[in-house]
PDB file of C-alpha atoms in Angstrom:
ATOM      1  CA  MET A   1      -0.093   0.092   0.269  1.00  0.00           C
ATOM      2  CA  GLN A   2       1.286   3.300  -1.194  1.00  0.00           C
ATOM      3  CA  LEU A   3       1.326   5.835   1.911  1.00  0.00           C
ATOM      4  CA  SER A   4       0.987   9.860   1.179  1.00  0.00           C
ATOM      5  CA  GLN A   5       3.595  12.246   2.670  1.00  0.00           C
ATOM      6  CA  LYS A   6       1.032  13.702   4.082  1.00  0.00           C
ATOM      7  CA  GLN A   7       0.138  10.315   5.672  1.00  0.00           C
ATOM      8  CA  ILE A   8       3.341   9.139   6.499  1.00  0.00           C
ATOM      9  CA  PHE A   9       4.016  12.425   8.282  1.00  0.00           C
ATOM     10  CA  VAL A  10       1.429  11.994  10.578  1.00  0.00           C
ATOM     11  CA  ILE A  11       2.062   8.084  11.424  1.00  0.00           C
ATOM     12  CA  GLY A  12       5.861   9.825  12.057  1.00  0.00           C
ATOM     13  CA  ALA A  13       4.520  12.630  13.885  1.00  0.00           C
ATOM     14  CA  GLY A  14       2.120   9.534  16.138  1.00  0.00           C
ATOM     15  CA  ALA A  15       5.519   7.752  17.204  1.00  0.00           C
ATOM     16  CA  LEU A  16       7.981  10.488  17.836  1.00  0.00           C
ATOM     17  CA  LEU A  17       4.848  11.371  20.513  1.00  0.00           C
ATOM     18  CA  PHE A  18       5.092   7.895  21.885  1.00  0.00           C
ATOM     19  CA  ILE A  19       8.362   7.387  22.208  1.00  0.00           C
ATOM     20  CA  ILE A  20       8.531  10.687  24.028  1.00  0.00           C
ATOM     21  CA  VAL A  21       5.699   9.973  26.585  1.00  0.00           C
ATOM     22  CA  ALA A  22       7.069   6.539  27.099  1.00  0.00           C
ATOM     23  CA  VAL A  23      10.464   8.416  27.679  1.00  0.00           C
ATOM     24  CA  VAL A  24       8.760  10.707  30.300  1.00  0.00           C
ATOM     25  CA  VAL A  25       7.121   7.838  31.936  1.00  0.00           C
ATOM     26  CA  PHE A  26      10.007   5.945  32.168  1.00  0.00           C
ATOM     27  CA  LEU A  27      11.817   8.892  34.050  1.00  0.00           C
ATOM     28  CA  ASN A  28       8.967   9.338  36.151  1.00  0.00           C
ATOM     29  CA  MET A  29       9.428   6.157  37.387  1.00  0.00           C
ATOM     30  CA  LYS A  30      12.587   6.154  38.094  1.00  0.00           C
ATOM     31  CA  SER A  31      12.658   9.143  39.952  1.00  0.00           C
ATOM     32  CA  THR A  32       9.627   7.874  42.272  1.00  0.00           C
ATOM     33  CA  ASN A  33      11.370   4.056  42.460  1.00  0.00           C
ATOM     34  CA  GLN A  34      14.465   6.128  44.310  1.00  0.00           C
ATOM     35  CA  PRO A  35      14.501   7.236  47.800  1.00  0.00           C
ATOM     36  CA  GLU A  36      14.565  10.769  48.486  1.00  0.00           C
ATOM     37  CA  GLN A  37      17.978  12.257  49.477  1.00  0.00           C
ATOM     38  CA  ALA A  38      18.507  13.125  52.666  1.00  0.00           C
ATOM     39  CA  SER A  39      21.426  14.296  55.341  1.00  0.00           C
ATOM     40  CA  LEU A  40      21.829  13.814  58.950  1.00  0.00           C
ATOM     41  CA  LYS A  41      23.920  15.745  61.962  1.00  0.00           C
ATOM     42  CA  LEU A  42      25.678  13.654  63.829  1.00  0.00           C
ATOM     43  CA  TRP A  43      27.873  15.428  67.133  1.00  0.00           C
ATOM     44  CA  VAL A  44      29.995  12.683  69.114  1.00  0.00           C
ATOM     45  CA  PRO A  45      32.179  13.760  71.471  1.00  0.00           C
ATOM     46  CA  LEU A  46      35.913  14.385  70.725  1.00  0.00           C
ATOM     47  CA  GLY A  47      38.625  10.827  70.218  1.00  0.00           C
ATOM     48  CA  ASN A  48      36.627   8.190  68.296  1.00  0.00           C
ATOM     49  CA  LYS A  49      36.802   9.330  65.080  1.00  0.00           C
ATOM     50  CA  ALA A  50      37.880   5.706  63.926  1.00  0.00           C
ATOM     51  CA  TYR A  51      35.351   4.277  65.249  1.00  0.00           C
ATOM     52  CA  TRP A  52      31.993   7.078  63.990  1.00  0.00           C
ATOM     53  CA  ASP A  53      34.044   7.187  60.483  1.00  0.00           C
ATOM     54  CA  GLU A  54      33.409   3.214  60.196  1.00  0.00           C
ATOM     55  CA  ALA A  55      29.805   3.376  61.248  1.00  0.00           C
ATOM     56  CA  VAL A  56      29.140   5.795  58.954  1.00  0.00           C
ATOM     57  CA  LYS A  57      30.545   4.156  56.226  1.00  0.00           C
ATOM     58  CA  ALA A  58      28.446   0.644  57.160  1.00  0.00           C
ATOM     59  CA  TYR A  59      25.671   2.935  57.299  1.00  0.00           C
ATOM     60  CA  GLY A  60      25.830   4.765  54.111  1.00  0.00           C
ATOM     61  CA  GLN A  61      26.098   1.357  52.732  1.00  0.00           C
ATOM     62  CA  PHE A  62      22.514   0.218  54.282  1.00  0.00           C
ATOM     63  CA  ARG A  63      21.136   3.813  53.510  1.00  0.00           C
ATOM     64  CA  PRO A  64      23.388   5.060  49.845  1.00  0.00           C
ATOM     65  CA  ASN A  65      20.969   8.380  49.813  1.00  0.00           C
ATOM     66  CA  VAL A  66      22.207   9.496  53.882  1.00  0.00           C
ATOM     67  CA  GLN A  67      25.017  12.101  54.033  1.00  0.00           C
ATOM     68  CA  ILE A  68      26.360  11.900  57.292  1.00  0.00           C
ATOM     69  CA  GLU A  69      27.674  14.852  58.624  1.00  0.00           C
ATOM     70  CA  VAL A  70      29.852  14.035  61.850  1.00  0.00           C
ATOM     71  CA  GLN A  71      31.156  17.578  64.114  1.00  0.00           C
ATOM     72  CA  GLU A  72      33.287  16.380  67.151  1.00  0.00           C
ATOM     73  CA  PHE A  73      33.309  18.458  69.672  1.00  0.00           C
ATOM     74  CA  GLY A  74      35.974  18.374  73.265  1.00  0.00           C
ATOM     75  CA  ALA A  75      34.425  16.434  76.297  1.00  0.00           C
ATOM     76  CA  GLU A  76      33.892  19.245  78.359  1.00  0.00           C
ATOM     77  CA  SER A  77      32.307  21.448  75.825  1.00  0.00           C
ATOM     78  CA  TYR A  78      29.347  18.367  74.447  1.00  0.00           C
ATOM     79  CA  GLU A  79      26.983  18.498  76.579  1.00  0.00           C
ATOM     80  CA  ALA A  80      26.314  21.797  77.258  1.00  0.00           C
ATOM     81  CA  ALA A  81      27.191  22.340  73.307  1.00  0.00           C
ATOM     82  CA  VAL A  82      24.173  19.712  72.244  1.00  0.00           C
ATOM     83  CA  VAL A  83      21.740  21.716  75.062  1.00  0.00           C
ATOM     84  CA  ASP A  84      22.407  25.231  74.340  1.00  0.00           C
ATOM     85  CA  ALA A  85      21.608  23.630  70.003  1.00  0.00           C
ATOM     86  CA  LEU A  86      19.106  22.185  71.315  1.00  0.00           C
ATOM     87  CA  ALA A  87      17.231  25.221  73.049  1.00  0.00           C
ATOM     88  CA  GLY A  88      18.203  27.268  70.273  1.00  0.00           C
ATOM     89  CA  GLY A  89      16.153  25.095  67.393  1.00  0.00           C
ATOM     90  CA  PHE A  90      19.436  24.181  65.658  1.00  0.00           C
ATOM     91  CA  GLY A  91      20.510  21.053  67.321  1.00  0.00           C
ATOM     92  CA  PRO A  92      22.034  17.241  65.692  1.00  0.00           C
ATOM     93  CA  ASP A  93      19.446  14.892  64.307  1.00  0.00           C
ATOM     94  CA  VAL A  94      22.470  12.281  66.043  1.00  0.00           C
ATOM     95  CA  PHE A  95      23.861  12.590  69.183  1.00  0.00           C
ATOM     96  CA  MET A  96      24.868  11.239  72.274  1.00  0.00           C
ATOM     97  CA  ILE A  97      23.447  11.627  75.606  1.00  0.00           C
ATOM     98  CA  HIS A  98      24.274  10.215  79.205  1.00  0.00           C
ATOM     99  CA  SER A  99      22.902   7.112  80.546  1.00  0.00           C
ATOM    100  CA  ARG A 100      21.114   9.282  83.490  1.00  0.00           C
ATOM    101  CA  ALA A 101      20.338  11.826  81.303  1.00  0.00           C
ATOM    102  CA  LEU A 102      17.192  11.435  79.784  1.00  0.00           C
ATOM    103  CA  PRO A 103      14.756  12.977  81.861  1.00  0.00           C
ATOM    104  CA  LEU A 104      16.613  16.365  81.583  1.00  0.00           C
ATOM    105  CA  VAL A 105      16.142  15.490  77.550  1.00  0.00           C
ATOM    106  CA  LYS A 106      13.310  13.694  77.177  1.00  0.00           C
ATOM    107  CA  SER A 107      11.620  16.612  76.387  1.00  0.00           C
ATOM    108  CA  ARG A 108      13.519  17.841  73.157  1.00  0.00           C
ATOM    109  CA  LEU A 109      13.791  14.048  71.356  1.00  0.00           C
ATOM    110  CA  SER A 110      11.753  11.599  69.550  1.00  0.00           C
ATOM    111  CA  PRO A 111      11.375   8.858  69.625  1.00  0.00           C
ATOM    112  CA  ALA A 112      11.373   5.125  68.255  1.00  0.00           C
ATOM    113  CA  GLY A 113       8.245   4.816  66.631  1.00  0.00           C
ATOM    114  CA  ALA A 114       6.800   0.800  67.513  1.00  0.00           C
ATOM    115  CA  THR A 115       7.349  -0.674  64.252  1.00  0.00           C
ATOM    116  CA  GLN A 116      11.105   0.834  64.285  1.00  0.00           C
ATOM    117  CA  PHE A 117      12.232  -0.206  67.186  1.00  0.00           C
ATOM    118  CA  SER A 118      10.123  -1.380  70.265  1.00  0.00           C
ATOM    119  CA  VAL A 119      11.042  -2.505  73.874  1.00  0.00           C
ATOM    120  CA  GLY A 120       9.865  -6.016  73.874  1.00  0.00           C
ATOM    121  CA  ARG A 121      12.730  -6.544  70.444  1.00  0.00           C
ATOM    122  CA  LEU A 122      14.917  -4.119  73.272  1.00  0.00           C
ATOM    123  CA  ARG A 123      15.053  -6.424  75.988  1.00  0.00           C
ATOM    124  CA  GLN A 124      16.103  -9.078  73.440  1.00  0.00           C
ATOM    125  CA  LEU A 125      18.785  -7.344  73.302  1.00  0.00           C
ATOM    126  CA  PHE A 126      20.268  -5.932  75.943  1.00  0.00           C
ATOM    127  CA  PRO A 127      20.033  -6.648  79.778  1.00  0.00           C
ATOM    128  CA  THR A 128      17.743  -4.988  81.662  1.00  0.00           C
ATOM    129  CA  VAL A 129      19.857  -1.811  82.893  1.00  0.00           C
ATOM    130  CA  VAL A 130      19.397  -0.538  79.237  1.00  0.00           C
ATOM    131  CA  GLU A 131      15.161  -0.529  79.438  1.00  0.00           C
ATOM    132  CA  GLN A 132      16.191   1.336  83.206  1.00  0.00           C
ATOM    133  CA  ASP A 133      17.380   4.322  81.233  1.00  0.00           C
ATOM    134  CA  PHE A 134      16.612   4.065  77.557  1.00  0.00           C
ATOM    135  CA  VAL A 135      12.718   3.782  77.882  1.00  0.00           C
ATOM    136  CA  SER A 136       9.678   5.907  79.211  1.00  0.00           C
ATOM    137  CA  GLY A 137       6.040   5.959  79.115  1.00  0.00           C
ATOM    138  CA  GLY A 138       6.502   2.038  76.876  1.00  0.00           C
ATOM    139  CA  GLN A 139       8.900   4.193  73.992  1.00  0.00           C
ATOM    140  CA  VAL A 140      12.350   3.745  73.732  1.00  0.00           C
ATOM    141  CA  TYR A 141      14.483   7.072  73.879  1.00  0.00           C
ATOM    142  CA  ALA A 142      17.847   6.102  72.435  1.00  0.00           C
ATOM    143  CA  LEU A 143      20.353   2.736  72.747  1.00  0.00           C
ATOM    144  CA  PRO A 144      23.358   2.408  74.224  1.00  0.00           C
ATOM    145  CA  LEU A 145      26.869   2.817  72.186  1.00  0.00           C
ATOM    146  CA  TYR A 146      28.155   0.491  74.486  1.00  0.00           C
ATOM    147  CA  LEU A 147      27.942  -0.941  78.573  1.00  0.00           C
ATOM    148  CA  ASP A 148      30.218   0.132  81.104  1.00  0.00           C
ATOM    149  CA  THR A 149      31.291  -1.799  83.926  1.00  0.00           C
ATOM    150  CA  LEU A 150      33.273  -0.727  87.153  1.00  0.00           C
ATOM    151  CA  ALA A 151      36.699  -2.732  87.914  1.00  0.00           C
ATOM    152  CA  LEU A 152      39.212  -2.262  90.437  1.00  0.00           C
ATOM    153  CA  LEU A 153      42.687  -1.449  89.578  1.00  0.00           C
ATOM    154  CA  TYR A 154      45.886  -1.839  91.407  1.00  0.00           C
ATOM    155  CA  ASN A 155      49.218  -1.132  91.334  1.00  0.00           C
ATOM    156  CA  ARG A 156      51.237  -3.938  91.638  1.00  0.00           C
ATOM    157  CA  ASN A 157      54.636  -2.601  92.759  1.00  0.00           C
ATOM    158  CA  LEU A 158      52.524  -0.987  95.533  1.00  0.00           C
ATOM    159  CA  PHE A 159      50.720  -3.800  96.505  1.00  0.00           C
ATOM    160  CA  ASP A 160      54.695  -5.472  96.259  1.00  0.00           C
ATOM    161  CA  GLN A 161      55.407  -2.624  98.176  1.00  0.00           C
ATOM    162  CA  ALA A 162      52.701  -2.653 101.128  1.00  0.00           C
ATOM    163  CA  LYS A 163      53.117  -6.830 101.115  1.00  0.00           C
ATOM    164  CA  ILE A 164      50.415  -7.054  99.957  1.00  0.00           C
ATOM    165  CA  ILE A 165      49.798 -10.909  98.120  1.00  0.00           C
ATOM    166  CA  GLY A 166      47.025 -10.070  95.773  1.00  0.00           C
ATOM    167  CA  PRO A 167      43.673  -7.383  95.190  1.00  0.00           C
ATOM    168  CA  PRO A 168      41.313  -7.419  97.483  1.00  0.00           C
ATOM    169  CA  GLN A 169      37.928  -9.884  97.064  1.00  0.00           C
ATOM    170  CA  THR A 170      34.919  -8.384  98.768  1.00  0.00           C
ATOM    171  CA  TRP A 171      34.334  -4.371 100.171  1.00  0.00           C
ATOM    172  CA  SER A 172      35.607  -6.131 103.843  1.00  0.00           C
ATOM    173  CA  ASP A 173      38.880  -7.258 102.577  1.00  0.00           C
ATOM    174  CA  PHE A 174      39.321  -3.341 100.678  1.00  0.00           C
ATOM    175  CA  GLN A 175      39.298  -1.468 104.022  1.00  0.00           C
ATOM    176  CA  LYS A 176      42.104  -3.779 105.179  1.00  0.00           C
ATOM    177  CA  VAL A 177      44.376  -2.763 102.859  1.00  0.00           C
ATOM    178  CA  VAL A 178      43.657   1.097 101.903  1.00  0.00           C
ATOM    179  CA  PRO A 179      45.351   1.983 106.064  1.00  0.00           C
ATOM    180  CA  TYR A 180      48.973  -0.168 104.611  1.00  0.00           C
ATOM    181  CA  LEU A 181      48.404   1.417 100.953  1.00  0.00           C
ATOM    182  CA  ARG A 182      47.747   4.940 101.725  1.00  0.00           C
ATOM    183  CA  THR A 183      51.346   7.296 102.729  1.00  0.00           C
ATOM    184  CA  LEU A 184      51.485   9.684 105.859  1.00  0.00           C
ATOM    185  CA  ASN A 185      53.380  12.756 107.000  1.00  0.00           C
ATOM    186  CA  THR A 186      54.727  13.906 110.452  1.00  0.00           C
ATOM    187  CA  SER A 187      52.511  16.049 110.917  1.00  0.00           C
ATOM    188  CA  GLY A 188      49.792  13.313 110.052  1.00  0.00           C
ATOM    189  CA  GLN A 189      48.792  14.510 106.990  1.00  0.00           C
ATOM    190  CA  LEU A 190      47.943  12.350 104.411  1.00  0.00           C
ATOM    191  CA  THR A 191      49.622  12.495 100.884  1.00  0.00           C
ATOM    192  CA  ARG A 192      49.237   9.280  99.073  1.00  0.00           C
ATOM    193  CA  ALA A 193      45.596   7.162  99.183  1.00  0.00           C
ATOM    194  CA  GLY A 194      44.741   3.982  99.936  1.00  0.00           C
ATOM    195  CA  ALA A 195      42.574   4.045  96.732  1.00  0.00           C
ATOM    196  CA  ALA A 196      40.925   6.644  94.210  1.00  0.00           C
ATOM    197  CA  ILE A 197      37.406   6.413  95.848  1.00  0.00           C
ATOM    198  CA  GLY A 198      36.311   8.991  97.880  1.00  0.00           C
ATOM    199  CA  GLY A 199      35.351  12.062  96.763  1.00  0.00           C
ATOM    200  CA  SER A 200      32.789  13.705  94.311  1.00  0.00           C
ATOM    201  CA  GLU A 201      32.762  13.779  90.976  1.00  0.00           C
ATOM    202  CA  LYS A 202      35.321  16.991  90.737  1.00  0.00           C
ATOM    203  CA  SER A 203      37.738  14.343  91.794  1.00  0.00           C
ATOM    204  CA  VAL A 204      36.924  10.985  91.194  1.00  0.00           C
ATOM    205  CA  ALA A 205      35.199  11.049  87.713  1.00  0.00           C
ATOM    206  CA  TRP A 206      32.730   7.851  88.527  1.00  0.00           C
ATOM    207  CA  ALA A 207      31.965   8.644  92.395  1.00  0.00           C
ATOM    208  CA  ALA A 208      28.304   8.403  91.608  1.00  0.00           C
ATOM    209  CA  ASP A 209      28.403   5.327  90.081  1.00  0.00           C
ATOM    210  CA  ILE A 210      30.664   3.983  92.922  1.00  0.00           C
ATOM    211  CA  VAL A 211      28.119   5.309  95.237  1.00  0.00           C
ATOM    212  CA  SER A 212      25.097   3.643  93.640  1.00  0.00           C
ATOM    213  CA  LEU A 213      27.174   0.185  92.433  1.00  0.00           C
ATOM    214  CA  ILE A 214      27.696  -0.329  96.475  1.00  0.00           C
ATOM    215  CA  MET A 215      23.838   0.751  98.127  1.00  0.00           C
ATOM    216  CA  MET A 216      22.401  -1.358  94.685  1.00  0.00           C
ATOM    217  CA  GLN A 217      25.404  -4.219  96.478  1.00  0.00           C
ATOM    218  CA  TYR A 218      23.805  -2.933  99.828  1.00  0.00           C
ATOM    219  CA  GLY A 219      20.514  -4.046  98.862  1.00  0.00           C
ATOM    220  CA  ALA A 220      19.065  -0.608  99.245  1.00  0.00           C
ATOM    221  CA  PRO A 221      16.227   0.042  96.458  1.00  0.00           C
ATOM    222  CA  MET A 222      17.562   3.236  94.761  1.00  0.00           C
ATOM    223  CA  THR A 223      14.074   4.705  93.712  1.00  0.00           C
ATOM    224  CA  ASN A 224      10.110   5.023  95.177  1.00  0.00           C
ATOM    225  CA  ILE A 225       7.615   2.835  93.994  1.00  0.00           C
ATOM    226  CA  SER A 226       6.710   4.793  90.994  1.00  0.00           C
ATOM    227  CA  SER A 227      10.560   5.338  90.163  1.00  0.00           C
ATOM    228  CA  LYS A 228      10.225   9.261  89.647  1.00  0.00           C
ATOM    229  CA  ASN A 229      12.283  10.042  93.109  1.00  0.00           C
ATOM    230  CA  VAL A 230      15.501   8.847  94.544  1.00  0.00           C
ATOM    231  CA  ALA A 231      13.913   7.268  97.576  1.00  0.00           C
ATOM    232  CA  PHE A 232      18.147   5.182  98.904  1.00  0.00           C
ATOM    233  CA  ALA A 233      18.685   6.901 102.092  1.00  0.00           C
ATOM    234  CA  GLY A 234      16.130   5.992 104.701  1.00  0.00           C
ATOM    235  CA  GLN A 235      17.151   5.720 108.367  1.00  0.00           C
ATOM    236  CA  ALA A 236      19.402   4.958 109.887  1.00  0.00           C
ATOM    237  CA  GLY A 237      20.152   1.022 109.956  1.00  0.00           C
ATOM    238  CA  SER A 238      19.134   0.808 106.321  1.00  0.00           C
ATOM    239  CA  ALA A 239      20.965  -0.450 103.580  1.00  0.00           C
ATOM    240  CA  GLY A 240      21.138   2.676 101.771  1.00  0.00           C
ATOM    241  CA  TYR A 241      22.546   4.527 105.141  1.00  0.00           C
ATOM    242  CA  GLN A 242      24.831   2.045 105.429  1.00  0.00           C
ATOM    243  CA  ALA A 243      26.723   1.834 102.175  1.00  0.00           C
ATOM    244  CA  PHE A 244      26.780   5.499 102.296  1.00  0.00           C
ATOM    245  CA  ASN A 245      28.529   4.525 105.446  1.00  0.00           C
ATOM    246  CA  PHE A 246      30.874   2.392 104.011  1.00  0.00           C
ATOM    247  CA  TYR A 247      31.777   5.014 101.088  1.00  0.00           C
ATOM    248  CA  LEU A 248      32.357   8.540 103.986  1.00  0.00           C
ATOM    249  CA  GLN A 249      35.159   6.217 105.041  1.00  0.00           C
ATOM    250  CA  PHE A 250      37.185   6.952 102.317  1.00  0.00           C
TER     251      PHE A 250
END
């Protein structure tokens, strides 16, 4: 069948229009299937950049559409920088908090959705202390980067000089060895403590944790029934009272 020049032009124009529509639909489908680009600000304390670089790289393989900006702060200024930024409305998307800090910053945090990370899932993966620290009202507000435990470190040379065979195994043993390790001057003033345990967080970094540990080992209840108020002291002779007096010896 012979086609006129006009018919050929109409068919060609229709084919071209079909191709254009197909390309537009294809590009639209492609752009729809691609995840939206996003960026996150991650603020961390100074000192573990290699760890964060590795974590960001691993997350990038899982979410290639997310760009993460890591900003480091000095350990002493980190908490103040986060609090000031959150108060000013320009805070980071992801940041670290202390295990005791949830009540202070909870109003500025967004909990994980139940489908993202439930309390039941948290109980499967972490010990009970994580739920106690980071769950409130049945919602998960944070996850631990690591779990710290307190340990007793001792100087073998000082133990040898004091003729002490090995480190104490109980708090009672601890009390007995401390007098042999401390040194006094001629006026009876302390020149070297027998152990870095007494004092406040100004002199001993983990003083609050040490006191809490001793109280728990004494069996002192740390909060009231509603867990909203501290209630570990009690009356004279109570577990909390005994634990605190034990700590005051140092």
